[in-house]
mmCIF file of C-alpha atoms in Angstrom:
data_model
loop_
_atom_site.group_PDB
_atom_site.id
_atom_site.type_symbol
_atom_site.label_atom_id
_atom_site.label_comp_id
_atom_site.label_asym_id
_atom_site.label_seq_id
_atom_site.Cartn_x
_atom_site.Cartn_y
_atom_site.Cartn_z
ATOM 1 C CA MET A 10 -18.614 38.218 -9.307
ATOM 2 C CA LYS A 11 -16.563 38.075 -12.485
ATOM 3 C CA ARG A 12 -16.784 41.979 -12.709
ATOM 4 C CA LEU A 13 -15.589 42.335 -9.177
ATOM 5 C CA VAL A 14 -12.659 40.028 -9.700
ATOM 6 C CA GLU A 15 -11.888 41.882 -12.961
ATOM 7 C CA VAL A 16 -11.883 45.264 -11.345
ATOM 8 C CA MET A 17 -9.792 43.952 -8.423
ATOM 9 C CA ASN A 18 -7.108 42.522 -10.722
ATOM 10 C CA LEU A 19 -7.052 45.843 -12.786
ATOM 11 C CA ILE A 20 -6.430 47.833 -9.671
ATOM 12 C CA ARG A 21 -3.858 45.436 -8.337
ATOM 13 C CA ASP A 22 -1.892 45.357 -11.649
ATOM 14 C CA ASN A 23 -2.383 48.909 -12.800
ATOM 15 C CA TYR A 24 -2.879 51.293 -10.001
ATOM 16 C CA VAL A 25 -0.205 53.965 -9.508
ATOM 17 C CA GLN A 26 1.075 52.317 -6.280
ATOM 18 C CA GLU A 27 0.940 48.905 -4.755
ATOM 19 C CA ILE A 28 -2.278 48.222 -2.993
ATOM 20 C CA ASP A 29 -3.198 45.765 -0.258
ATOM 21 C CA VAL A 30 -5.669 43.302 -1.819
ATOM 22 C CA LYS A 31 -7.277 42.640 1.505
ATOM 23 C CA LYS A 32 -8.309 46.308 1.678
ATOM 24 C CA LEU A 33 -9.849 46.052 -1.713
ATOM 25 C CA VAL A 34 -11.915 42.964 -0.679
ATOM 26 C CA TYR A 35 -13.015 44.661 2.601
ATOM 27 C CA GLY A 36 -13.896 47.887 0.629
ATOM 28 C CA ALA A 37 -16.032 45.857 -1.932
ATOM 29 C CA ALA A 38 -17.798 44.058 0.952
ATOM 30 C CA ALA A 39 -18.492 47.293 2.818
ATOM 31 C CA GLY A 40 -19.837 48.831 -0.484
ATOM 32 C CA MET A 41 -22.182 45.923 -1.075
ATOM 33 C CA VAL A 42 -23.728 46.104 2.380
ATOM 34 C CA LYS A 43 -23.944 49.844 2.224
ATOM 35 C CA GLU A 44 -26.538 49.436 -0.637
ATOM 36 C CA LEU A 45 -28.924 47.617 1.770
ATOM 37 C CA ASP A 46 -29.949 49.763 4.642
ATOM 38 C CA PRO A 47 -28.369 51.927 7.375
ATOM 39 C CA PHE A 48 -28.336 49.180 9.972
ATOM 40 C CA SER A 49 -26.550 46.440 7.926
ATOM 41 C CA GLN A 50 -22.707 46.656 8.102
ATOM 42 C CA PHE A 51 -19.534 44.883 7.160
ATOM 43 C CA LEU A 52 -17.307 44.621 10.196
ATOM 44 C CA GLU A 53 -13.535 44.277 9.772
ATOM 45 C CA PRO A 54 -11.970 41.930 12.347
ATOM 46 C CA ASP A 55 -11.183 44.694 14.935
ATOM 47 C CA ALA A 56 -14.722 46.047 14.712
ATOM 48 C CA HIS A 57 -16.234 42.590 14.874
ATOM 49 C CA LYS A 58 -14.173 41.644 17.861
ATOM 50 C CA GLU A 59 -15.232 44.852 19.665
ATOM 51 C CA MET A 60 -18.833 44.113 18.939
ATOM 52 C CA LYS A 61 -18.628 40.624 20.411
ATOM 53 C CA THR A 62 -16.702 41.598 23.533
ATOM 54 C CA GLU A 63 -18.976 42.635 26.407
ATOM 55 C CA THR A 64 -17.139 44.903 28.868
ATOM 56 C CA GLU A 65 -18.138 46.425 32.144
ATOM 57 C CA GLY A 66 -15.632 49.327 31.933
ATOM 58 C CA GLU A 67 -16.672 53.000 31.806
ATOM 59 C CA PHE A 68 -15.998 55.222 28.849
ATOM 60 C CA GLY A 69 -15.829 58.830 28.228
ATOM 61 C CA GLY A 70 -18.614 60.033 25.797
ATOM 62 C CA LEU A 71 -21.261 62.588 25.089
ATOM 63 C CA GLY A 72 -24.388 60.491 25.760
ATOM 64 C CA ILE A 73 -26.034 60.329 22.394
ATOM 65 C CA ARG A 74 -27.455 57.343 20.408
ATOM 66 C CA ILE A 75 -26.839 57.655 16.706
ATOM 67 C CA ALA A 76 -27.779 56.036 13.424
ATOM 68 C CA VAL A 77 -27.307 56.723 9.766
ATOM 69 C CA ARG A 78 -30.513 58.131 8.103
ATOM 70 C CA ASP A 79 -30.664 59.103 4.416
ATOM 71 C CA SER A 80 -26.846 58.667 4.396
ATOM 72 C CA ILE A 81 -26.468 61.321 7.224
ATOM 73 C CA LEU A 82 -25.346 60.712 10.755
ATOM 74 C CA THR A 83 -28.465 61.379 12.747
ATOM 75 C CA VAL A 84 -29.115 61.582 16.609
ATOM 76 C CA ILE A 85 -31.723 59.022 17.632
ATOM 77 C CA THR A 86 -31.835 60.459 21.120
ATOM 78 C CA PRO A 87 -29.589 62.141 23.785
ATOM 79 C CA LEU A 88 -29.457 60.169 27.011
ATOM 80 C CA PRO A 89 -30.837 61.965 30.099
ATOM 81 C CA GLY A 90 -28.247 63.668 32.291
ATOM 82 C CA THR A 91 -25.504 63.468 29.812
ATOM 83 C CA PRO A 92 -23.397 66.343 28.185
ATOM 84 C CA ALA A 93 -25.325 66.231 24.906
ATOM 85 C CA TYR A 94 -28.736 66.222 26.747
ATOM 86 C CA ARG A 95 -27.683 69.111 28.942
ATOM 87 C CA GLN A 96 -26.520 71.257 26.084
ATOM 88 C CA GLY A 97 -29.720 70.763 24.137
ATOM 89 C CA VAL A 98 -28.939 68.177 21.401
ATOM 90 C CA LEU A 99 -32.184 66.844 20.127
ATOM 91 C CA PRO A 100 -33.576 63.659 18.503
ATOM 92 C CA GLY A 101 -33.375 64.133 14.766
ATOM 93 C CA ASP A 102 -30.380 66.502 14.770
ATOM 94 C CA ARG A 103 -28.017 65.731 11.914
ATOM 95 C CA ILE A 104 -24.297 65.702 12.716
ATOM 96 C CA ILE A 105 -22.642 67.353 9.732
ATOM 97 C CA LYS A 106 -19.195 67.636 11.278
ATOM 98 C CA ILE A 107 -17.139 66.246 14.218
ATOM 99 C CA ASP A 108 -14.312 68.539 15.176
ATOM 100 C CA GLY A 109 -14.534 70.191 11.834
ATOM 101 C CA ASP A 110 -14.220 66.779 9.902
ATOM 102 C CA THR A 111 -17.240 65.963 7.618
ATOM 103 C CA THR A 112 -19.375 62.922 8.542
ATOM 104 C CA GLN A 113 -20.302 62.269 5.006
ATOM 105 C CA ASP A 114 -20.101 58.408 4.227
ATOM 106 C CA ILE A 115 -18.942 57.733 7.951
ATOM 107 C CA THR A 116 -19.906 54.455 9.463
ATOM 108 C CA ILE A 117 -21.419 54.043 12.873
ATOM 109 C CA GLU A 118 -18.172 52.427 14.257
ATOM 110 C CA GLN A 119 -16.136 55.380 12.864
ATOM 111 C CA ALA A 120 -18.411 57.927 14.461
ATOM 112 C CA VAL A 121 -18.500 56.258 17.833
ATOM 113 C CA LYS A 122 -14.672 56.221 17.894
ATOM 114 C CA LYS A 123 -14.774 59.985 17.123
ATOM 115 C CA LEU A 124 -17.268 60.677 19.790
ATOM 116 C CA ARG A 125 -15.864 58.733 22.684
ATOM 117 C CA GLY A 126 -12.606 59.830 24.393
ATOM 118 C CA ALA A 127 -11.009 60.565 27.644
ATOM 119 C CA PRO A 128 -13.377 62.092 30.258
ATOM 120 C CA GLY A 129 -12.765 65.856 30.357
ATOM 121 C CA SER A 130 -11.656 66.098 26.804
ATOM 122 C CA LYS A 131 -13.677 68.350 24.360
ATOM 123 C CA VAL A 132 -15.365 67.721 21.066
ATOM 124 C CA THR A 133 -17.282 70.053 18.710
ATOM 125 C CA LEU A 134 -20.352 68.795 16.826
ATOM 126 C CA THR A 135 -21.720 70.800 13.898
ATOM 127 C CA ILE A 136 -25.454 70.078 13.647
ATOM 128 C CA ALA A 137 -28.159 70.775 11.194
ATOM 129 C CA ARG A 138 -31.601 71.054 12.671
ATOM 130 C CA GLU A 139 -34.860 70.630 10.891
ATOM 131 C CA GLY A 140 -36.577 73.991 10.349
ATOM 132 C CA GLU A 141 -33.428 76.002 10.930
ATOM 133 C CA LYS A 142 -31.309 77.401 8.095
ATOM 134 C CA GLU A 143 -27.989 77.895 9.914
ATOM 135 C CA LEU A 144 -25.800 75.155 11.279
ATOM 136 C CA LYS A 145 -25.122 75.014 15.080
ATOM 137 C CA ASP A 146 -21.809 74.209 16.822
ATOM 138 C CA PHE A 147 -22.045 72.401 20.145
ATOM 139 C CA LEU A 148 -18.851 72.322 22.166
ATOM 140 C CA LEU A 149 -19.271 69.289 24.556
ATOM 141 C CA VAL A 150 -17.131 67.944 27.354
ATOM 142 C CA ARG A 151 -16.924 64.140 27.557
ATOM 143 C CA GLU A 152 -17.905 62.380 30.741
ATOM 144 C CA LEU A 153 -18.147 58.945 32.140
ATOM 145 C CA ILE A 154 -21.597 57.961 30.635
ATOM 146 C CA LYS A 155 -23.832 56.436 33.391
ATOM 147 C CA VAL A 156 -27.565 55.937 32.800
ATOM 148 C CA GLU A 157 -30.329 54.940 35.272
ATOM 149 C CA SER A 158 -33.045 53.299 33.322
ATOM 150 C CA ILE A 159 -35.944 53.875 35.743
ATOM 151 C CA LYS A 160 -37.147 56.996 37.485
ATOM 152 C CA PHE A 161 -40.595 57.285 39.171
ATOM 153 C CA LYS A 162 -42.698 59.557 41.336
ATOM 154 C CA MET A 163 -46.294 60.360 42.069
ATOM 155 C CA LEU A 164 -47.572 63.238 39.950
ATOM 156 C CA ASP A 165 -50.522 63.816 42.392
ATOM 157 C CA SER A 166 -52.361 61.688 44.976
ATOM 158 C CA THR A 167 -53.572 59.131 42.355
ATOM 159 C CA VAL A 168 -51.318 59.387 39.237
ATOM 160 C CA GLY A 169 -47.973 57.531 39.164
ATOM 161 C CA TYR A 170 -45.230 58.437 36.683
ATOM 162 C CA VAL A 171 -42.497 56.084 35.480
ATOM 163 C CA ARG A 172 -39.808 57.179 33.103
ATOM 164 C CA LEU A 173 -38.008 54.379 31.304
ATOM 165 C CA THR A 174 -34.849 55.700 29.586
ATOM 166 C CA GLU A 175 -33.793 52.412 27.975
ATOM 167 C CA PHE A 176 -34.415 48.637 28.143
ATOM 168 C CA THR A 177 -31.398 47.428 29.981
ATOM 169 C CA GLN A 178 -30.950 44.087 31.691
ATOM 170 C CA ARG A 179 -32.708 45.099 34.966
ATOM 171 C CA SER A 180 -35.334 47.409 33.515
ATOM 172 C CA ALA A 181 -38.322 44.932 33.815
ATOM 173 C CA ILE A 182 -37.377 44.035 37.385
ATOM 174 C CA ASP A 183 -36.832 47.733 38.380
ATOM 175 C CA PHE A 184 -40.088 48.724 36.547
ATOM 176 C CA ASP A 185 -41.996 46.202 38.652
ATOM 177 C CA ALA A 186 -40.442 47.480 41.883
ATOM 178 C CA ALA A 187 -41.311 51.056 40.832
ATOM 179 C CA LEU A 188 -44.898 50.128 40.156
ATOM 180 C CA LYS A 189 -45.208 48.291 43.686
ATOM 181 C CA ALA A 190 -43.710 51.462 45.271
ATOM 182 C CA LEU A 191 -46.247 53.696 43.485
ATOM 183 C CA LYS A 192 -49.197 51.424 44.345
ATOM 184 C CA ALA A 193 -48.156 51.701 47.990
ATOM 185 C CA LYS A 194 -48.386 55.489 47.635
ATOM 186 C CA GLY A 195 -51.973 55.262 46.245
ATOM 187 C CA MET A 196 -51.363 55.068 42.497
ATOM 188 C CA VAL A 197 -54.629 54.561 40.554
ATOM 189 C CA ASN A 198 -53.520 55.674 37.074
ATOM 190 C CA LEU A 199 -50.157 55.461 35.442
ATOM 191 C CA VAL A 200 -48.057 57.646 32.965
ATOM 192 C CA VAL A 201 -45.194 55.748 31.334
ATOM 193 C CA ASP A 202 -42.700 58.149 29.772
ATOM 194 C CA LEU A 203 -40.726 56.625 26.786
ATOM 195 C CA ARG A 204 -39.772 59.841 25.215
ATOM 196 C CA ASN A 205 -36.147 59.649 23.963
ATOM 197 C CA ASN A 206 -35.916 55.886 24.801
ATOM 198 C CA PRO A 207 -33.750 54.416 22.028
ATOM 199 C CA GLY A 208 -34.712 50.857 22.864
ATOM 200 C CA GLY A 209 -32.282 48.151 24.103
ATOM 201 C CA LEU A 210 -32.814 44.355 24.784
ATOM 202 C CA LEU A 211 -35.719 42.738 23.024
ATOM 203 C CA ASN A 212 -36.340 40.236 25.779
ATOM 204 C CA VAL A 213 -36.550 43.042 28.301
ATOM 205 C CA ALA A 214 -39.132 44.957 26.151
ATOM 206 C CA VAL A 215 -41.168 41.921 26.058
ATOM 207 C CA ASP A 216 -40.943 41.445 29.876
ATOM 208 C CA VAL A 217 -42.025 44.919 30.439
ATOM 209 C CA CYS A 218 -45.085 44.321 28.149
ATOM 210 C CA ARG A 219 -45.835 41.204 30.252
ATOM 211 C CA LEU A 220 -46.446 43.401 33.298
ATOM 212 C CA PHE A 221 -49.559 44.808 31.455
ATOM 213 C CA ILE A 222 -50.584 42.192 28.981
ATOM 214 C CA GLY A 223 -51.768 38.721 29.963
ATOM 215 C CA ASP A 224 -53.704 35.853 28.665
ATOM 216 C CA ASN A 225 -50.741 34.531 26.659
ATOM 217 C CA LYS A 226 -51.486 37.228 24.062
ATOM 218 C CA LEU A 227 -49.043 37.918 21.333
ATOM 219 C CA ILE A 228 -46.690 40.796 22.120
ATOM 220 C CA VAL A 229 -44.510 41.090 19.009
ATOM 221 C CA TYR A 230 -43.293 38.801 16.330
ATOM 222 C CA THR A 231 -40.425 38.822 13.912
ATOM 223 C CA GLU A 232 -40.388 37.518 10.374
ATOM 224 C CA GLY A 233 -37.998 37.708 7.368
ATOM 225 C CA ARG A 234 -37.494 36.341 3.861
ATOM 226 C CA ARG A 235 -35.439 33.433 5.131
ATOM 227 C CA GLN A 236 -36.317 33.572 8.865
ATOM 228 C CA PRO A 237 -39.491 31.781 10.071
ATOM 229 C CA ARG A 238 -41.933 33.733 12.134
ATOM 230 C CA GLN A 239 -40.859 33.899 15.819
ATOM 231 C CA GLU A 240 -43.448 34.915 18.314
ATOM 232 C CA PHE A 241 -43.069 36.423 21.818
ATOM 233 C CA ARG A 242 -46.083 35.993 24.017
ATOM 234 C CA ALA A 243 -47.387 37.303 27.297
ATOM 235 C CA ASP A 244 -47.857 35.122 30.406
ATOM 236 C CA ALA A 245 -51.122 33.885 31.598
ATOM 237 C CA VAL A 246 -51.630 36.646 34.181
ATOM 238 C CA ALA A 247 -50.297 40.282 34.114
ATOM 239 C CA PRO A 248 -49.891 41.908 37.474
ATOM 240 C CA TYR A 249 -50.909 45.413 36.306
ATOM 241 C CA ALA A 250 -53.522 44.287 33.556
ATOM 242 C CA THR A 251 -56.208 46.939 34.707
ATOM 243 C CA VAL A 252 -54.244 49.992 35.627
ATOM 244 C CA PRO A 253 -55.377 52.855 33.331
ATOM 245 C CA MET A 254 -52.370 53.936 31.315
ATOM 246 C CA VAL A 255 -51.038 56.816 29.104
ATOM 247 C CA ILE A 256 -47.651 56.220 27.242
ATOM 248 C CA LEU A 257 -45.634 59.268 26.113
ATOM 249 C CA VAL A 258 -43.418 58.934 22.986
ATOM 250 C CA ASN A 259 -41.612 61.267 20.589
ATOM 251 C CA HIS A 260 -39.233 61.062 17.693
ATOM 252 C CA GLY A 261 -36.565 59.784 20.007
ATOM 253 C CA SER A 262 -38.556 56.640 21.007
ATOM 254 C CA ALA A 263 -37.250 53.708 19.032
ATOM 255 C CA SER A 264 -36.967 49.918 18.808
ATOM 256 C CA GLY A 265 -38.062 48.513 22.201
ATOM 257 C CA SER A 266 -40.072 51.693 22.948
ATOM 258 C CA GLU A 267 -41.942 51.038 19.724
ATOM 259 C CA ILE A 268 -42.553 47.365 20.521
ATOM 260 C CA PHE A 269 -43.911 48.342 23.821
ATOM 261 C CA ALA A 270 -46.059 51.254 22.671
ATOM 262 C CA GLY A 271 -47.217 49.256 19.541
ATOM 263 C CA CYS A 272 -48.338 46.218 21.520
ATOM 264 C CA LEU A 273 -50.339 48.239 24.115
ATOM 265 C CA GLN A 274 -51.807 50.376 21.396
ATOM 266 C CA ASP A 275 -52.963 47.226 19.367
ATOM 267 C CA TYR A 276 -54.791 45.897 22.349
ATOM 268 C CA HIS A 277 -56.195 49.382 23.423
ATOM 269 C CA ARG A 278 -54.498 48.823 26.704
ATOM 270 C CA ALA A 279 -53.036 52.346 26.803
ATOM 271 C CA ILE A 280 -53.472 55.670 25.117
ATOM 272 C CA ILE A 281 -50.367 56.693 23.214
ATOM 273 C CA ILE A 282 -49.581 60.567 23.304
ATOM 274 C CA GLY A 283 -46.854 62.499 21.578
ATOM 275 C CA SER A 284 -45.205 62.565 18.212
ATOM 276 C CA GLU A 285 -44.457 59.838 15.744
ATOM 277 C CA SER A 286 -41.805 57.486 16.911
ATOM 278 C CA PHE A 287 -38.298 56.947 15.318
ATOM 279 C CA GLY A 288 -39.171 53.842 13.197
ATOM 280 C CA LYS A 289 -36.421 51.265 14.054
ATOM 281 C CA GLY A 290 -38.169 47.932 13.613
ATOM 282 C CA SER A 291 -35.679 45.658 11.893
ATOM 283 C CA VAL A 292 -33.708 42.742 13.407
ATOM 284 C CA GLN A 293 -29.984 42.491 12.764
ATOM 285 C CA SER A 294 -28.058 39.178 12.872
ATOM 286 C CA VAL A 295 -24.245 39.175 13.276
ATOM 287 C CA ILE A 296 -22.676 36.413 11.116
ATOM 288 C CA PRO A 297 -19.020 35.664 11.710
ATOM 289 C CA LEU A 298 -16.752 35.170 8.703
ATOM 290 C CA ALA A 299 -13.685 32.911 8.399
ATOM 291 C CA ASP A 300 -11.005 35.644 8.652
ATOM 292 C CA GLY A 301 -12.486 37.107 11.909
ATOM 293 C CA SER A 302 -14.577 39.808 10.050
ATOM 294 C CA GLY A 303 -18.334 39.804 10.378
ATOM 295 C CA LEU A 304 -21.580 40.744 8.618
ATOM 296 C CA ARG A 305 -24.282 42.632 10.519
ATOM 297 C CA LEU A 306 -27.215 41.903 8.382
ATOM 298 C CA THR A 307 -30.906 42.875 8.541
ATOM 299 C CA THR A 308 -32.706 39.519 8.466
ATOM 300 C CA ALA A 309 -36.212 40.168 9.735
ATOM 301 C CA LYS A 310 -38.557 42.867 10.940
ATOM 302 C CA TYR A 311 -40.588 43.355 14.046
ATOM 303 C CA TYR A 312 -44.434 43.367 13.818
ATOM 304 C CA THR A 313 -47.014 44.422 16.441
ATOM 305 C CA PRO A 314 -49.759 41.932 17.327
ATOM 306 C CA SER A 315 -52.077 43.216 14.580
ATOM 307 C CA GLY A 316 -49.260 42.732 11.929
ATOM 308 C CA ARG A 317 -48.099 46.323 11.739
ATOM 309 C CA THR A 318 -44.462 46.876 10.914
ATOM 310 C CA PHE A 319 -43.179 50.165 12.402
ATOM 311 C CA HIS A 320 -39.894 50.172 10.532
ATOM 312 C CA ARG A 321 -39.324 53.395 8.620
ATOM 313 C CA ASP A 322 -39.043 53.031 4.856
ATOM 314 C CA GLU A 323 -36.039 54.943 3.689
ATOM 315 C CA LYS A 324 -37.614 55.839 0.359
ATOM 316 C CA THR A 325 -41.016 56.956 1.546
ATOM 317 C CA GLY A 326 -40.019 58.207 4.948
ATOM 318 C CA LYS A 327 -43.120 56.483 6.404
ATOM 319 C CA GLY A 328 -42.873 54.421 9.626
ATOM 320 C CA GLY A 329 -42.856 54.544 13.345
ATOM 321 C CA ILE A 330 -45.747 54.344 15.766
ATOM 322 C CA THR A 331 -48.289 57.104 15.258
ATOM 323 C CA PRO A 332 -49.766 58.205 18.585
ATOM 324 C CA ASP A 333 -53.565 58.104 19.411
ATOM 325 C CA ILE A 334 -53.191 61.746 20.281
ATOM 326 C CA VAL A 335 -50.555 63.543 18.241
ATOM 327 C CA ILE A 336 -48.774 66.466 19.817
ATOM 328 C CA GLU A 337 -45.959 67.942 17.904
ATOM 329 C CA VAL A 338 -43.479 69.739 20.242
ATOM 330 C CA PRO A 339 -41.362 72.469 18.648
ATOM 331 C CA HIS A 340 -37.637 72.195 18.839
ATOM 332 C CA ASP A 341 -37.253 75.174 21.237
ATOM 333 C CA MET A 342 -39.719 73.570 23.597
ATOM 334 C CA GLU A 343 -37.853 70.246 23.468
ATOM 335 C CA VAL A 344 -34.735 72.104 24.596
ATOM 336 C CA LYS A 345 -36.735 73.704 27.660
ATOM 337 C CA LEU A 346 -38.246 70.270 28.415
ATOM 338 C CA GLN A 347 -34.813 68.702 28.587
ATOM 339 C CA ALA A 348 -33.518 71.427 30.767
ATOM 340 C CA GLN A 349 -36.463 71.043 33.100
ATOM 341 C CA SER A 350 -36.083 67.377 33.232
ATOM 342 C CA GLU A 351 -32.307 67.861 34.048
ATOM 343 C CA GLU A 352 -33.310 70.165 36.979
ATOM 344 C CA ILE A 353 -35.843 67.572 38.300
ATOM 345 C CA TYR A 354 -33.805 64.424 37.964
ATOM 346 C CA GLY A 355 -30.188 65.513 37.857
ATOM 347 C CA LYS A 356 -27.456 63.280 36.562
ATOM 348 C CA THR A 357 -27.963 59.564 36.249
ATOM 349 C CA LYS A 358 -25.983 56.814 37.825
ATOM 350 C CA THR A 359 -25.938 53.270 36.165
ATOM 351 C CA ASP A 360 -23.543 52.302 33.477
ATOM 352 C CA SER A 361 -24.915 52.188 29.944
ATOM 353 C CA LYS A 362 -23.640 49.893 27.270
ATOM 354 C CA ASN A 363 -24.552 50.320 23.639
ATOM 355 C CA ARG A 364 -22.496 50.229 20.516
ATOM 356 C CA ASN A 365 -24.275 53.083 18.873
ATOM 357 C CA GLU A 366 -23.633 55.490 21.693
ATOM 358 C CA GLY A 367 -21.092 58.289 21.703
#
């Protein structure tokens, strides 16, 4: 602390022009937190207030969930039916520039502000894609971002299909309603599609697991250095405990999707098919500070019932849920699949709220 104060005083007294000391303090705090992981953040008062405020208004955006991985702004997933999805932006794409401005050292808050804007306005993303040498420019037109979390249909006379795009407030209720409708149509087997599902609300992910896991079994638990173990368990009876299941995941399946897939995989309740998931298995707590700023700090990790953590290690790159049957889909095929999905389902309709969405 003495070194920090010494540097701050030297800057205040000797820098070429007068400097706001508060900016130095905020900069030092942000620098400390940046050393931890991509999900911990120091929030200046305005950013902290925005995070705390729950709004129901619509916003213009592109429909992508983002994170900082290896210090680079990275797409977790494009949301179905949105401009980014339709234009072929893929999970894992690295956003190098936004409207020609570099994203090096950009924070999530800064990126979201750049990506959002008035519906109808345009923004250009410069993207680096794994396996491709040249950068790609995507010219996207912002829209009101609306996402419907559940879509379902019968694939044939006995196989039902439910696509869950994210774990929103009503997802468990809507999921149950979809399963009832499919059962009425003769569903015997079930495919749950979690591809490009970036997660959402923990309690909702747990509630969806409770549809398939009973006997008060452990669904997921959290534990940290200073946080005691917190367990989330199933109910005594699961309404769909015996329906044969396949779960589809890919690199865009994160957080709540990994809780769901990891839980059902541990109990051999479903066969997981696809590619390794994103690897977002950490818990962030938002701690308010005296001047109105805040600290978003990683305080625990999620663990599957068997004790696996699926949080990706930034140094080794290991993490995520590994499917029982691994199928790697080439990027060009991902684009075709997104286009096909767009033709089948069209635009989505229900408001989406997430801070890491542009």
